[in-house]
Amino acid sequence: MGRTLACVERARTGDELAASELYDLVYPLMLRIVRAYHPRYTPEEDLAQTVLMKAFTKLHQFSGKVPFEHWLARVAVNTCLKELKRERVHPELRWADLSEPEERILRKLTSSAEDLPASETLAAHELVSRLLGQLSPADRLVIVLLHLEGKSVEEVCQLTGWSRPLVKVRAFRARRRMRSHLQQLLHEASP
């Protein structure tokens, strides 16, 4: 963390070498955040670049009261949320939209209590991504943070600026919406 702060201070003074070093230090974090929240129609590398450009232009606003990585994560989450709002189009997910492996996963999940074999992890991940894609940006964000990244409610509050009750209510409603989408898919699959 000390190296990052030193790079931030030098980059603020216009040191291009420090800015390049800072970029190398934080790019993996940006890419991870963007992958978690990126909109469907924006390539993740482009969005990560946008986040970093925005952060570098606002570097003077970093006060140092919180770790730089937290400040940067907040910029990333807010940028992703704004991009998601632009995409407001959420076409409904239909059974016909699913790939064969995704259909197989759904059938197995509904007919058996057994865990999925490791060979079907990718299809399961794609199915979860499709279901998440049906949620609003805020709902998708809370599910990803809480359930896919394993963050605590307090951490989600810090990253989003939402209150604790709002995080809990949003998560509850988002899970309910995902269940509803899944039930619709299963209903379509029933003969």
mmCIF file of C-alpha atoms in Angstrom:
data_model
loop_
_atom_site.group_PDB
_atom_site.id
_atom_site.type_symbol
_atom_site.label_atom_id
_atom_site.label_comp_id
_atom_site.label_asym_id
_atom_site.label_seq_id
_atom_site.Cartn_x
_atom_site.Cartn_y
_atom_site.Cartn_z
ATOM 1 C CA MET A 1 0.000 0.000 0.000
ATOM 2 C CA GLY A 2 2.913 2.362 0.722
ATOM 3 C CA ARG A 3 4.163 1.989 -2.829
ATOM 4 C CA THR A 4 0.714 2.871 -4.160
ATOM 5 C CA LEU A 5 0.464 6.026 -2.032
ATOM 6 C CA ALA A 6 3.947 7.091 -3.081
ATOM 7 C CA CYS A 7 2.929 6.678 -6.728
ATOM 8 C CA VAL A 8 -0.270 8.656 -6.119
ATOM 9 C CA GLU A 9 1.668 11.562 -4.605
ATOM 10 C CA ARG A 10 4.205 11.584 -7.436
ATOM 11 C CA ALA A 11 1.482 11.234 -10.091
ATOM 12 C CA ARG A 12 -0.318 14.261 -8.610
ATOM 13 C CA THR A 13 2.739 16.357 -9.380
ATOM 14 C CA GLY A 14 2.689 15.274 -13.023
ATOM 15 C CA ASP A 15 5.274 12.487 -12.824
ATOM 16 C CA GLU A 16 4.389 10.340 -15.844
ATOM 17 C CA LEU A 17 6.591 7.458 -14.702
ATOM 18 C CA ALA A 18 4.714 7.358 -11.374
ATOM 19 C CA ALA A 19 1.379 7.489 -13.204
ATOM 20 C CA SER A 20 2.443 4.554 -15.345
ATOM 21 C CA GLU A 21 3.577 2.615 -12.282
ATOM 22 C CA LEU A 22 0.303 3.432 -10.497
ATOM 23 C CA TYR A 23 -1.607 2.233 -13.545
ATOM 24 C CA ASP A 24 0.260 -1.097 -13.435
ATOM 25 C CA LEU A 25 -0.428 -1.442 -9.707
ATOM 26 C CA VAL A 26 -4.168 -0.785 -9.822
ATOM 27 C CA TYR A 27 -5.199 -2.151 -13.232
ATOM 28 C CA PRO A 28 -5.774 -5.719 -11.938
ATOM 29 C CA LEU A 29 -8.077 -4.362 -9.216
ATOM 30 C CA MET A 30 -9.996 -2.266 -11.766
ATOM 31 C CA LEU A 31 -10.408 -5.194 -14.117
ATOM 32 C CA ARG A 32 -11.729 -7.384 -11.284
ATOM 33 C CA ILE A 33 -14.273 -4.768 -10.232
ATOM 34 C CA VAL A 34 -15.354 -4.076 -13.797
ATOM 35 C CA ARG A 35 -15.775 -7.796 -14.486
ATOM 36 C CA ALA A 36 -18.103 -8.003 -11.525
ATOM 37 C CA TYR A 37 -20.252 -5.042 -12.519
ATOM 38 C CA HIS A 38 -19.687 -4.434 -16.183
ATOM 39 C CA PRO A 39 -22.627 -3.760 -18.436
ATOM 40 C CA ARG A 40 -23.501 -6.327 -21.057
ATOM 41 C CA TYR A 41 -22.681 -4.209 -24.060
ATOM 42 C CA THR A 42 -19.488 -2.499 -22.939
ATOM 43 C CA PRO A 43 -16.232 -4.443 -23.231
ATOM 44 C CA GLU A 44 -14.673 -4.814 -19.793
ATOM 45 C CA GLU A 45 -11.254 -3.561 -20.908
ATOM 46 C CA ASP A 46 -12.840 -0.374 -22.283
ATOM 47 C CA LEU A 47 -14.750 0.203 -19.079
ATOM 48 C CA ALA A 48 -11.628 -0.442 -16.963
ATOM 49 C CA GLN A 49 -9.777 2.152 -19.059
ATOM 50 C CA THR A 50 -12.646 4.620 -18.570
ATOM 51 C CA VAL A 51 -12.551 4.070 -14.818
ATOM 52 C CA LEU A 52 -8.807 4.618 -14.668
ATOM 53 C CA MET A 53 -8.977 7.744 -16.837
ATOM 54 C CA LYS A 54 -11.711 9.137 -14.595
ATOM 55 C CA ALA A 55 -9.707 8.273 -11.465
ATOM 56 C CA PHE A 56 -6.516 9.841 -12.823
ATOM 57 C CA THR A 57 -8.317 13.062 -13.737
ATOM 58 C CA LYS A 58 -9.778 13.213 -10.213
ATOM 59 C CA LEU A 59 -6.588 12.231 -8.412
ATOM 60 C CA HIS A 60 -6.511 15.670 -6.789
ATOM 61 C CA GLN A 61 -9.777 14.739 -4.993
ATOM 62 C CA PHE A 62 -8.172 11.780 -3.195
ATOM 63 C CA SER A 63 -7.791 12.967 0.392
ATOM 64 C CA GLY A 64 -5.874 10.016 1.813
ATOM 65 C CA LYS A 65 -8.396 9.489 4.611
ATOM 66 C CA VAL A 66 -9.254 6.053 3.203
ATOM 67 C CA PRO A 67 -6.960 3.581 1.434
ATOM 68 C CA PHE A 68 -6.418 4.514 -2.208
ATOM 69 C CA GLU A 69 -7.790 1.147 -3.323
ATOM 70 C CA HIS A 70 -11.112 1.871 -1.556
ATOM 71 C CA TRP A 71 -11.345 5.288 -3.167
ATOM 72 C CA LEU A 72 -10.554 3.768 -6.552
ATOM 73 C CA ALA A 73 -13.104 0.978 -6.033
ATOM 74 C CA ARG A 74 -15.757 3.583 -5.284
ATOM 75 C CA VAL A 75 -14.918 5.415 -8.529
ATOM 76 C CA ALA A 76 -15.108 2.092 -10.382
ATOM 77 C CA VAL A 77 -18.437 1.032 -8.892
ATOM 78 C CA ASN A 78 -20.001 4.432 -9.557
ATOM 79 C CA THR A 79 -18.724 4.448 -13.145
ATOM 80 C CA CYS A 80 -20.086 0.966 -13.739
ATOM 81 C CA LEU A 81 -23.450 1.912 -12.238
ATOM 82 C CA LYS A 82 -23.688 4.927 -14.533
ATOM 83 C CA GLU A 83 -22.870 2.750 -17.528
ATOM 84 C CA LEU A 84 -25.453 0.179 -16.454
ATOM 85 C CA LYS A 85 -28.083 2.911 -16.200
ATOM 86 C CA ARG A 86 -27.376 3.784 -19.808
ATOM 87 C CA GLU A 87 -28.154 0.232 -20.812
ATOM 88 C CA ARG A 88 -31.635 0.235 -19.328
ATOM 89 C CA VAL A 89 -32.711 -2.298 -21.947
ATOM 90 C CA HIS A 90 -33.225 -5.621 -20.202
ATOM 91 C CA PRO A 91 -34.670 -8.094 -22.657
ATOM 92 C CA GLU A 92 -36.486 -10.908 -20.988
ATOM 93 C CA LEU A 93 -34.560 -14.157 -20.741
ATOM 94 C CA ARG A 94 -36.373 -17.070 -22.420
ATOM 95 C CA TRP A 95 -35.718 -20.789 -22.411
ATOM 96 C CA ALA A 96 -34.952 -20.582 -26.125
ATOM 97 C CA ASP A 97 -32.110 -18.146 -25.337
ATOM 98 C CA LEU A 98 -30.273 -20.750 -23.259
ATOM 99 C CA SER A 99 -27.462 -22.846 -24.655
ATOM 100 C CA GLU A 100 -27.707 -26.624 -24.438
ATOM 101 C CA PRO A 101 -25.274 -26.793 -21.493
ATOM 102 C CA GLU A 102 -27.304 -24.143 -19.648
ATOM 103 C CA GLU A 103 -30.522 -26.073 -20.288
ATOM 104 C CA ARG A 104 -28.834 -29.213 -18.974
ATOM 105 C CA ILE A 105 -27.715 -27.368 -15.833
ATOM 106 C CA LEU A 106 -31.229 -26.106 -15.144
ATOM 107 C CA ARG A 107 -32.726 -29.553 -15.619
ATOM 108 C CA LYS A 108 -30.156 -31.100 -13.262
ATOM 109 C CA LEU A 109 -30.643 -28.419 -10.633
ATOM 110 C CA THR A 110 -34.391 -28.941 -10.588
ATOM 111 C CA SER A 111 -34.363 -32.705 -10.687
ATOM 112 C CA SER A 112 -31.541 -33.550 -8.306
ATOM 113 C CA ALA A 113 -30.137 -32.417 -4.983
ATOM 114 C CA GLU A 114 -26.624 -33.449 -6.025
ATOM 115 C CA ASP A 115 -23.885 -30.938 -6.694
ATOM 116 C CA LEU A 116 -23.027 -30.207 -10.286
ATOM 117 C CA PRO A 117 -19.950 -31.930 -11.672
ATOM 118 C CA ALA A 118 -16.915 -29.694 -12.111
ATOM 119 C CA SER A 119 -17.149 -30.142 -15.896
ATOM 120 C CA GLU A 120 -20.356 -28.077 -15.910
ATOM 121 C CA THR A 121 -19.085 -25.143 -13.873
ATOM 122 C CA LEU A 122 -18.668 -22.883 -16.912
ATOM 123 C CA ALA A 123 -22.250 -23.460 -18.092
ATOM 124 C CA ALA A 124 -23.526 -22.824 -14.556
ATOM 125 C CA HIS A 125 -21.510 -19.583 -14.420
ATOM 126 C CA GLU A 126 -22.983 -18.474 -17.759
ATOM 127 C CA LEU A 127 -26.498 -19.246 -16.539
ATOM 128 C CA VAL A 128 -25.969 -17.212 -13.374
ATOM 129 C CA SER A 129 -24.615 -14.358 -15.512
ATOM 130 C CA ARG A 130 -27.739 -14.475 -17.676
ATOM 131 C CA LEU A 131 -29.989 -14.417 -14.616
ATOM 132 C CA LEU A 132 -27.999 -11.522 -13.166
ATOM 133 C CA GLY A 133 -28.393 -9.738 -16.490
ATOM 134 C CA GLN A 134 -32.136 -9.672 -15.930
ATOM 135 C CA LEU A 135 -31.749 -7.593 -12.780
ATOM 136 C CA SER A 136 -31.552 -3.832 -12.523
ATOM 137 C CA PRO A 137 -28.022 -2.454 -12.138
ATOM 138 C CA ALA A 138 -28.458 -1.860 -8.411
ATOM 139 C CA ASP A 139 -29.902 -5.343 -7.823
ATOM 140 C CA ARG A 140 -27.128 -6.947 -9.839
ATOM 141 C CA LEU A 141 -24.532 -4.970 -7.909
ATOM 142 C CA VAL A 142 -25.789 -6.033 -4.482
ATOM 143 C CA ILE A 143 -25.997 -9.720 -5.491
ATOM 144 C CA VAL A 144 -22.498 -9.706 -6.973
ATOM 145 C CA LEU A 145 -21.007 -7.956 -3.959
ATOM 146 C CA LEU A 146 -22.729 -10.065 -1.317
ATOM 147 C CA HIS A 147 -22.960 -13.490 -2.902
ATOM 148 C CA LEU A 148 -20.298 -13.724 -5.584
ATOM 149 C CA GLU A 149 -17.568 -11.658 -3.954
ATOM 150 C CA GLY A 150 -18.539 -12.572 -0.390
ATOM 151 C CA LYS A 151 -18.469 -9.015 0.925
ATOM 152 C CA SER A 152 -20.186 -8.201 4.197
ATOM 153 C CA VAL A 153 -23.195 -5.884 4.392
ATOM 154 C CA GLU A 154 -20.930 -3.241 5.950
ATOM 155 C CA GLU A 155 -18.458 -3.500 3.059
ATOM 156 C CA VAL A 156 -21.304 -3.136 0.561
ATOM 157 C CA CYS A 157 -22.492 -0.046 2.451
ATOM 158 C CA GLN A 158 -18.995 1.443 2.218
ATOM 159 C CA LEU A 159 -18.629 0.731 -1.500
ATOM 160 C CA THR A 160 -22.077 1.919 -2.542
ATOM 161 C CA GLY A 161 -22.907 4.572 0.029
ATOM 162 C CA TRP A 162 -26.213 2.801 0.764
ATOM 163 C CA SER A 163 -27.571 2.302 4.268
ATOM 164 C CA ARG A 164 -27.511 -1.129 5.912
ATOM 165 C CA PRO A 165 -31.322 -1.595 5.655
ATOM 166 C CA LEU A 166 -31.247 -0.594 1.981
ATOM 167 C CA VAL A 167 -28.554 -3.169 1.218
ATOM 168 C CA LYS A 168 -30.518 -5.916 2.973
ATOM 169 C CA VAL A 169 -33.839 -5.025 1.326
ATOM 170 C CA ARG A 170 -32.249 -4.703 -2.110
ATOM 171 C CA ALA A 171 -30.541 -8.083 -1.720
ATOM 172 C CA PHE A 172 -33.776 -9.739 -0.616
ATOM 173 C CA ARG A 173 -35.716 -8.295 -3.555
ATOM 174 C CA ALA A 174 -32.952 -9.120 -6.027
ATOM 175 C CA ARG A 175 -32.866 -12.763 -4.892
ATOM 176 C CA ARG A 176 -36.647 -12.900 -5.209
ATOM 177 C CA ARG A 177 -36.463 -11.491 -8.758
ATOM 178 C CA MET A 178 -33.794 -14.038 -9.708
ATOM 179 C CA ARG A 179 -35.984 -16.851 -8.360
ATOM 180 C CA SER A 180 -38.886 -15.481 -10.354
ATOM 181 C CA HIS A 181 -36.846 -15.414 -13.573
ATOM 182 C CA LEU A 182 -35.658 -18.934 -12.895
ATOM 183 C CA GLN A 183 -39.239 -20.125 -12.264
ATOM 184 C CA GLN A 184 -40.327 -18.572 -15.570
ATOM 185 C CA LEU A 185 -37.574 -20.447 -17.383
ATOM 186 C CA LEU A 186 -38.498 -23.702 -15.701
ATOM 187 C CA HIS A 187 -42.166 -23.154 -16.506
ATOM 188 C CA GLU A 188 -41.281 -22.687 -20.185
ATOM 189 C CA ALA A 189 -39.288 -25.912 -20.102
ATOM 190 C CA SER A 190 -42.166 -27.936 -18.662
ATOM 191 C CA PRO A 191 -44.048 -29.962 -21.280
#
